[in-house]
Short mmCIF file of C-alpha atoms in Angstrom, two decimals:
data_model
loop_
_atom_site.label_atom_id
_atom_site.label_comp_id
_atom_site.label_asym_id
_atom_site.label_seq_id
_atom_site.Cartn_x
_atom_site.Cartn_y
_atom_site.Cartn_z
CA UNK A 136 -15.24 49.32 -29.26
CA UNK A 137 -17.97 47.03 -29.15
CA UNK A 138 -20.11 49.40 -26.96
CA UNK A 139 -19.49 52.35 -29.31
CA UNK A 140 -20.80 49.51 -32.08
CA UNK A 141 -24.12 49.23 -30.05
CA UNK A 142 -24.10 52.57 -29.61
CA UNK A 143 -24.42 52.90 -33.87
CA UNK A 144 -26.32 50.31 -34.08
CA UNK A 145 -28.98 51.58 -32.11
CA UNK A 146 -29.17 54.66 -33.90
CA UNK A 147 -29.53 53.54 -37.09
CA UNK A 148 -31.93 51.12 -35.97
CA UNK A 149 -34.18 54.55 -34.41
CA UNK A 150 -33.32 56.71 -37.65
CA UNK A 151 -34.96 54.00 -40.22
CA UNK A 152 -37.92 53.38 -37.13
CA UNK A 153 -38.55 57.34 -37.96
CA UNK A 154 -38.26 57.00 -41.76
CA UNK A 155 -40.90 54.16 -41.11
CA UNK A 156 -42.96 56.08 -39.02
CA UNK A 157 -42.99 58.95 -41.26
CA UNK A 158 -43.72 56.97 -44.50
CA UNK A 159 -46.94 55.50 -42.25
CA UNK A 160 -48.02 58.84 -41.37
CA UNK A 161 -49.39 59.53 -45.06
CA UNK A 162 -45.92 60.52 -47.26
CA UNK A 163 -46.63 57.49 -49.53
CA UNK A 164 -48.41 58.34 -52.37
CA UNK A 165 -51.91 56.76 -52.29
CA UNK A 166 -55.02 58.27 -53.92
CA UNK A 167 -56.15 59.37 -50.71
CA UNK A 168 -53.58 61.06 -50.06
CA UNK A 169 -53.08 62.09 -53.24
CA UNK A 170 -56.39 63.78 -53.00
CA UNK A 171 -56.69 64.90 -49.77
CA UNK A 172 -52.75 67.14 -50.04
CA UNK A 173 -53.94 68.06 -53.26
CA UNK A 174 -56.99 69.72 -51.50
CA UNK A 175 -55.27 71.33 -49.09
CA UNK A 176 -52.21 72.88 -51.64
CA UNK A 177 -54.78 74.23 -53.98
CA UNK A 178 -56.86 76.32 -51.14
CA UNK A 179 -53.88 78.54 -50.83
CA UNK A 180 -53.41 79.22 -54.41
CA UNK A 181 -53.96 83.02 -55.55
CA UNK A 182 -53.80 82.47 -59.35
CA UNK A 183 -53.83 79.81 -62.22
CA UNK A 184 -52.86 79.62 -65.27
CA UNK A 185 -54.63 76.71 -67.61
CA UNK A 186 -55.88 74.92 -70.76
CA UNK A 187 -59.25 73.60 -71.91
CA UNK A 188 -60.01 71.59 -74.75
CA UNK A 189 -62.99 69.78 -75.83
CA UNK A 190 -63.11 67.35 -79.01
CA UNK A 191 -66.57 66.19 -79.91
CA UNK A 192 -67.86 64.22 -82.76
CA UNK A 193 -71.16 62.74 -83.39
CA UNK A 194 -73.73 61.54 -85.69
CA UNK A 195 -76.60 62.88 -87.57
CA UNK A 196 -78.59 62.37 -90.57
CA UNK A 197 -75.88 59.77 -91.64
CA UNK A 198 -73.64 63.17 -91.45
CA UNK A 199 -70.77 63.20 -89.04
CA UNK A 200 -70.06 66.28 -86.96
CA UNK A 201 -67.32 67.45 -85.02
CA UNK A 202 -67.32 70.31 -82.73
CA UNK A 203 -64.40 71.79 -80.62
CA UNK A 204 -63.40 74.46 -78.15
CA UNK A 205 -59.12 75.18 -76.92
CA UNK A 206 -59.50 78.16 -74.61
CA UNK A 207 -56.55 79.81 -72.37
CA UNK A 208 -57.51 81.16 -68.80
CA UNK A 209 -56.66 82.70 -66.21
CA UNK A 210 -57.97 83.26 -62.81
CA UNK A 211 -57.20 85.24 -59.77
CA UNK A 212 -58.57 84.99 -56.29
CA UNK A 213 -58.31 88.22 -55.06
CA UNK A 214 -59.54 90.50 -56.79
CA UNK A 215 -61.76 87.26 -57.86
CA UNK A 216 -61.61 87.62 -61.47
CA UNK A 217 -61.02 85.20 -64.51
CA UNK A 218 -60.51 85.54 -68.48
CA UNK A 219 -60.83 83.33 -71.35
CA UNK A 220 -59.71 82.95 -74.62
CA UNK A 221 -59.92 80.70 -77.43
CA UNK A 222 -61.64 79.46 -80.66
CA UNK A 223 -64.90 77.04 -81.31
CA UNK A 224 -65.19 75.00 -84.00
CA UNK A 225 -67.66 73.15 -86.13
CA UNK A 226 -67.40 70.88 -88.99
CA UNK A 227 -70.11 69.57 -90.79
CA UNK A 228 -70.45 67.94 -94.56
CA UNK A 229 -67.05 69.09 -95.34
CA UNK A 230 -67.42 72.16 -93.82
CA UNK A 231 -65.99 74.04 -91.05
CA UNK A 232 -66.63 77.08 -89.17
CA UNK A 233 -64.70 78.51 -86.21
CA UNK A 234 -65.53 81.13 -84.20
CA UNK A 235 -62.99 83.12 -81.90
CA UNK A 236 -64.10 83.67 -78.22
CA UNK A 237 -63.26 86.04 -75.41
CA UNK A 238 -64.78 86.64 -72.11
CA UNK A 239 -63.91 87.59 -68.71
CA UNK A 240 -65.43 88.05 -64.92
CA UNK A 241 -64.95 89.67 -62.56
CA UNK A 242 -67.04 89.83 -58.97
CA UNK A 243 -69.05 93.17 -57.68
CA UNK A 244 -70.52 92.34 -54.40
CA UNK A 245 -72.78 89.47 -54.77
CA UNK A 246 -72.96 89.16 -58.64
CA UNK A 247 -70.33 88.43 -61.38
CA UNK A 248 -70.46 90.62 -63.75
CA UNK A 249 -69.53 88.79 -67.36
CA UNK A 250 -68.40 90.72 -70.65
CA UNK A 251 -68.35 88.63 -73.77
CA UNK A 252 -67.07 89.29 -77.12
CA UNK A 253 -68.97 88.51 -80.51
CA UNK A 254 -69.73 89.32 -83.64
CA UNK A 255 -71.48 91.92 -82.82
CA UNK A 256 -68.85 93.52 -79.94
CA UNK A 257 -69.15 93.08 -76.56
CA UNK A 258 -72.11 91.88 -73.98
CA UNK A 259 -72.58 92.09 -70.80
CA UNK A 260 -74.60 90.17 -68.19
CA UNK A 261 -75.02 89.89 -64.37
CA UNK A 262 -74.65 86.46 -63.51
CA UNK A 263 -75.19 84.60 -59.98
CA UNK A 264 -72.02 82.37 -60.79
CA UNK A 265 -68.86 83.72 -62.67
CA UNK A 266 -68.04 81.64 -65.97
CA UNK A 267 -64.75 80.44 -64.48
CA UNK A 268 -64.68 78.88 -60.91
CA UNK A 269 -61.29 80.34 -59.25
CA UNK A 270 -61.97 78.46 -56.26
CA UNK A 271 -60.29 75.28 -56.78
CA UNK A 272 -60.23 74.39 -53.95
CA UNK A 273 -63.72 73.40 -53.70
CA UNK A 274 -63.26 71.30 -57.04
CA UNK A 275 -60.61 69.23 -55.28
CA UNK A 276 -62.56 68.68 -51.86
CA UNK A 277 -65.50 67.20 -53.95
CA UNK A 278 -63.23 64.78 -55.69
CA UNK A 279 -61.29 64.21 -52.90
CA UNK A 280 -64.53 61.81 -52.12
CA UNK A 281 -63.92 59.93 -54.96
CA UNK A 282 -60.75 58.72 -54.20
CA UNK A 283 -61.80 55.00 -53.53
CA UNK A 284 -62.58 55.07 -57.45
CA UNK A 285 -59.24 55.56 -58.31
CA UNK A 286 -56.21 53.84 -59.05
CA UNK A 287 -52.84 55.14 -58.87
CA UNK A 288 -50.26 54.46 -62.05
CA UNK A 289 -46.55 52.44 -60.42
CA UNK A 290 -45.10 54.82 -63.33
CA UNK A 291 -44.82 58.44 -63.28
CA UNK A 292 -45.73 60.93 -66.76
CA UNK A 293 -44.75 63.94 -67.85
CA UNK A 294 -46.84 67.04 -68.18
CA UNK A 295 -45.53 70.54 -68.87
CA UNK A 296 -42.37 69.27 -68.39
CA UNK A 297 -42.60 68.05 -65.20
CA UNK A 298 -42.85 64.78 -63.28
CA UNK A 299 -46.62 63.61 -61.83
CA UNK A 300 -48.65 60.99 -60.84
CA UNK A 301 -51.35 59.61 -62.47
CA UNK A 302 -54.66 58.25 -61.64
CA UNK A 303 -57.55 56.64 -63.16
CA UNK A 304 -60.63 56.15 -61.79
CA UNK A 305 -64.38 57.40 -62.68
CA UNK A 306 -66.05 60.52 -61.34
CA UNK A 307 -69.43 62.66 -61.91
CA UNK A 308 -70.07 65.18 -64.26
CA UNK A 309 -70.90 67.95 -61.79
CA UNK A 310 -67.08 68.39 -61.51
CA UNK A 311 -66.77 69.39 -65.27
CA UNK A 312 -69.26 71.71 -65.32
CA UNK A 313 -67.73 73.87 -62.55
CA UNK A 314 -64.49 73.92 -64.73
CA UNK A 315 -66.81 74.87 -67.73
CA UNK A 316 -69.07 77.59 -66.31
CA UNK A 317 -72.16 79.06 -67.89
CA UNK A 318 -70.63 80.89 -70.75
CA UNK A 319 -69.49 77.54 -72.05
CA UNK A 320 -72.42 75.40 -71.43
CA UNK A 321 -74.53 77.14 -73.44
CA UNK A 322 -73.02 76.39 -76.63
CA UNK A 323 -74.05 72.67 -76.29
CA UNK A 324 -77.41 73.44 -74.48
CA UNK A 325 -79.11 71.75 -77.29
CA UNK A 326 -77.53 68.63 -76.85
CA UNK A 327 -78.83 68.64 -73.33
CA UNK A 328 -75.25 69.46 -71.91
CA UNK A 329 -75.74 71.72 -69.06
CA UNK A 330 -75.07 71.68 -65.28
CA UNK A 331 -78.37 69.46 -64.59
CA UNK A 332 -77.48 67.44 -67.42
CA UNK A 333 -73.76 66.73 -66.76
CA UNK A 334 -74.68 66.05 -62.78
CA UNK A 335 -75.93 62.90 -62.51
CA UNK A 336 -73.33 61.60 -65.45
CA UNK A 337 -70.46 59.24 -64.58
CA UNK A 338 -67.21 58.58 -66.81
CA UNK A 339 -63.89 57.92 -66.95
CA UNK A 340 -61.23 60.03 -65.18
CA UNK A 341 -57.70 60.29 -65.74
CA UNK A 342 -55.93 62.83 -62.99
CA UNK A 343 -52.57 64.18 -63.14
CA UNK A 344 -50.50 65.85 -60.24
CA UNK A 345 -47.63 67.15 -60.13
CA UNK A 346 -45.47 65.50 -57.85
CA UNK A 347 -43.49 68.46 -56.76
CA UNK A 348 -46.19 70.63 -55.71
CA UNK A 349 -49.19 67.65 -55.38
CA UNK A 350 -51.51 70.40 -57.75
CA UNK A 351 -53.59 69.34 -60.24
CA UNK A 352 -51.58 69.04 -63.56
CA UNK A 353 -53.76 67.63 -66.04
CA UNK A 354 -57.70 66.08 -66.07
CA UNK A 355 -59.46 64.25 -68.71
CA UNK A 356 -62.99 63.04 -69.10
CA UNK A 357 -64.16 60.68 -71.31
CA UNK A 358 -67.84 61.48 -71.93
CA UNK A 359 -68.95 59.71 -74.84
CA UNK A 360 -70.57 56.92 -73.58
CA UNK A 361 -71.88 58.95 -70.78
CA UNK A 362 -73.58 61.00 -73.33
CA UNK A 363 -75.19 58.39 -75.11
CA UNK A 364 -78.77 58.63 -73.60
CA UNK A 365 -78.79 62.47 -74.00
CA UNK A 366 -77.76 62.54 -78.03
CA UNK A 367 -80.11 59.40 -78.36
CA UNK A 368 -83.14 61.30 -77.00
CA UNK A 369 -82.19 64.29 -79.18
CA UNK A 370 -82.40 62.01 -82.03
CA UNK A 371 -78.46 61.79 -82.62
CA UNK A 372 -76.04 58.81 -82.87
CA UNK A 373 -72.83 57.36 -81.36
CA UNK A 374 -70.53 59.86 -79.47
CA UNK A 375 -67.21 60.37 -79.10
CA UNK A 376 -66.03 63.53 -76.55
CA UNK A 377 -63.23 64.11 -74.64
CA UNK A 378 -62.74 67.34 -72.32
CA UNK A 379 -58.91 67.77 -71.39
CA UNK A 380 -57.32 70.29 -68.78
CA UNK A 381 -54.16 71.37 -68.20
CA UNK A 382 -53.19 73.42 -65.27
CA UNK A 383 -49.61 75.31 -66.83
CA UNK A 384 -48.99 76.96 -63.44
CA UNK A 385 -50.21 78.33 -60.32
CA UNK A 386 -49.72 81.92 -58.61
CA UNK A 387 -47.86 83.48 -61.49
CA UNK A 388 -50.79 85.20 -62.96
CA UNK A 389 -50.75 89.16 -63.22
CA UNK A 390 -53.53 91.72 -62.89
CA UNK A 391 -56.20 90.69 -65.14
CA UNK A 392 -57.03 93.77 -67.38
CA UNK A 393 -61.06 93.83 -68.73
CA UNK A 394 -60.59 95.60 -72.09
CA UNK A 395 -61.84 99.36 -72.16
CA UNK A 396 -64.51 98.44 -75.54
CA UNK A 397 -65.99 96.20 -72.69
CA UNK A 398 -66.23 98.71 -69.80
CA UNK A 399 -67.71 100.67 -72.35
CA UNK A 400 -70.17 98.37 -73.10
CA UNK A 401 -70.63 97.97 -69.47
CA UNK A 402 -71.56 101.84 -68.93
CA UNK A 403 -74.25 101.77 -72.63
#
């Protein structure tokens, strides 16, 4: 009996030496690790599914002025295409104005071609860079180096309705304006807020993955202080702006469909 004892004993003692071993080998969540899964999971997505909003108010002339964008998308890898949808917003001595927005990419060879809806009906452009990245991949592998900056939460959140880690940490602004694209940009290219002005910009981070899957979930940037120096030189005040995306799934996106007024357009 007391051999068959040893005999038990020794095997539990290996079985928790492997648990051990395993946990050591990177299964703890760290924001390394974090990162560096995350990288790897979102190469092999096809599709996405996600949410951007932007809430910006600042000063000027004593006025106070708030401007906004909440835009659906979708992406898809291959074909590589991407569509957006949404409303912008401006509100300024008791006024507001919104505008409804709709564009979509798709790639032809080398070039993205990019139809946009407006008040006047539909544009198109060639473009060297689509107005959507689909490669997230990339995204994650360049903030993968920033994972030294971060901190992960002891407590789990919620987001969709799931369960995911959070961390905090700072990052650059070159990130953003991948998620942003061109088409975007341009609305606040007065205020400076373009790819060369958003790259050399650091602020606050908050990063949420799901802990099922270990894909993004949620980001949010902080940017008003970081845009301080760029409203000041353009003559505006104080800043308050906060860019938030939510990633509502991943490889459950259908064909996306470019509306026929905009292959018509296309063919003008």
């Amino acid at each position: 009996m007391k051999t068959q004892r040893k005999k038990w004993t020794a095997a539990a003692m290996a079985a928790a030496m492997a648990v051990m071993s395993l946990t050591a080998c990177g299964t703890k969540a760290t924001p390394e690790n974090l990162f560096r899964d995350m990288n790897k999971r979102a190469s092999e997505v096809d599709s996405l599914r996600m949410n951007m909003k932007l809430d910006m108010n600042i000063e000027a002339a004593g006025e106070s002025v708030s401007m906004g964008m909440d835009f659906a998308m979708e992406a898809t890898s291959d074909p590589e295409m991407s569509s957006a949808k949404g409303v912008g917003s401006v509100g300024w001595g008791g006024i507001d104005t919104s505008t409804e927005i709709e564009t979509y990419s798709e790639k032809q060879g080398d070039e993205y071609i990019v139809y946009t809806k407006s008040e006047n009906g539909w544009t198109v452009q060639k473009e060297d860079s689509a107005g959507m990245s689909t490669d997230i991949g990339v995204v994650s592998e360049d903030i993968e180096k920033f994972a030294s900056q971060f901190e992960l939460d002891k407590n789990l959140v919620q987001v969709n309705g799931e369960d995911c880690f959070q961390l905090t940490g700072t990052i650059t602004g070159e990130f953003l304006s991948e998620f942003m694209g061109e088409d975007m940009l341009s609305s606040f290219a007065g205020l400076g807020l373009d790819e060369d002005g958003l790259a050399d910009i650091s602020m606050p981070c908050t990063i949420d993955v799901y802990k099922e899957s270990i894909l993004p979930a949620r980001m949010t940037f902080d940017m008003g202080e970081a845009l301080l120096p760029i409203l000041e030189a353009a003559g505006l005040d104080a800043a308050e702006c906060t860019v938030e995306m939510t990633f509502l799934d991943y490889d459950a996106v259908g064909e996306i469909v470019i509306p026929e007024e905009a292959l018509e357009a296309a063919g003008s």
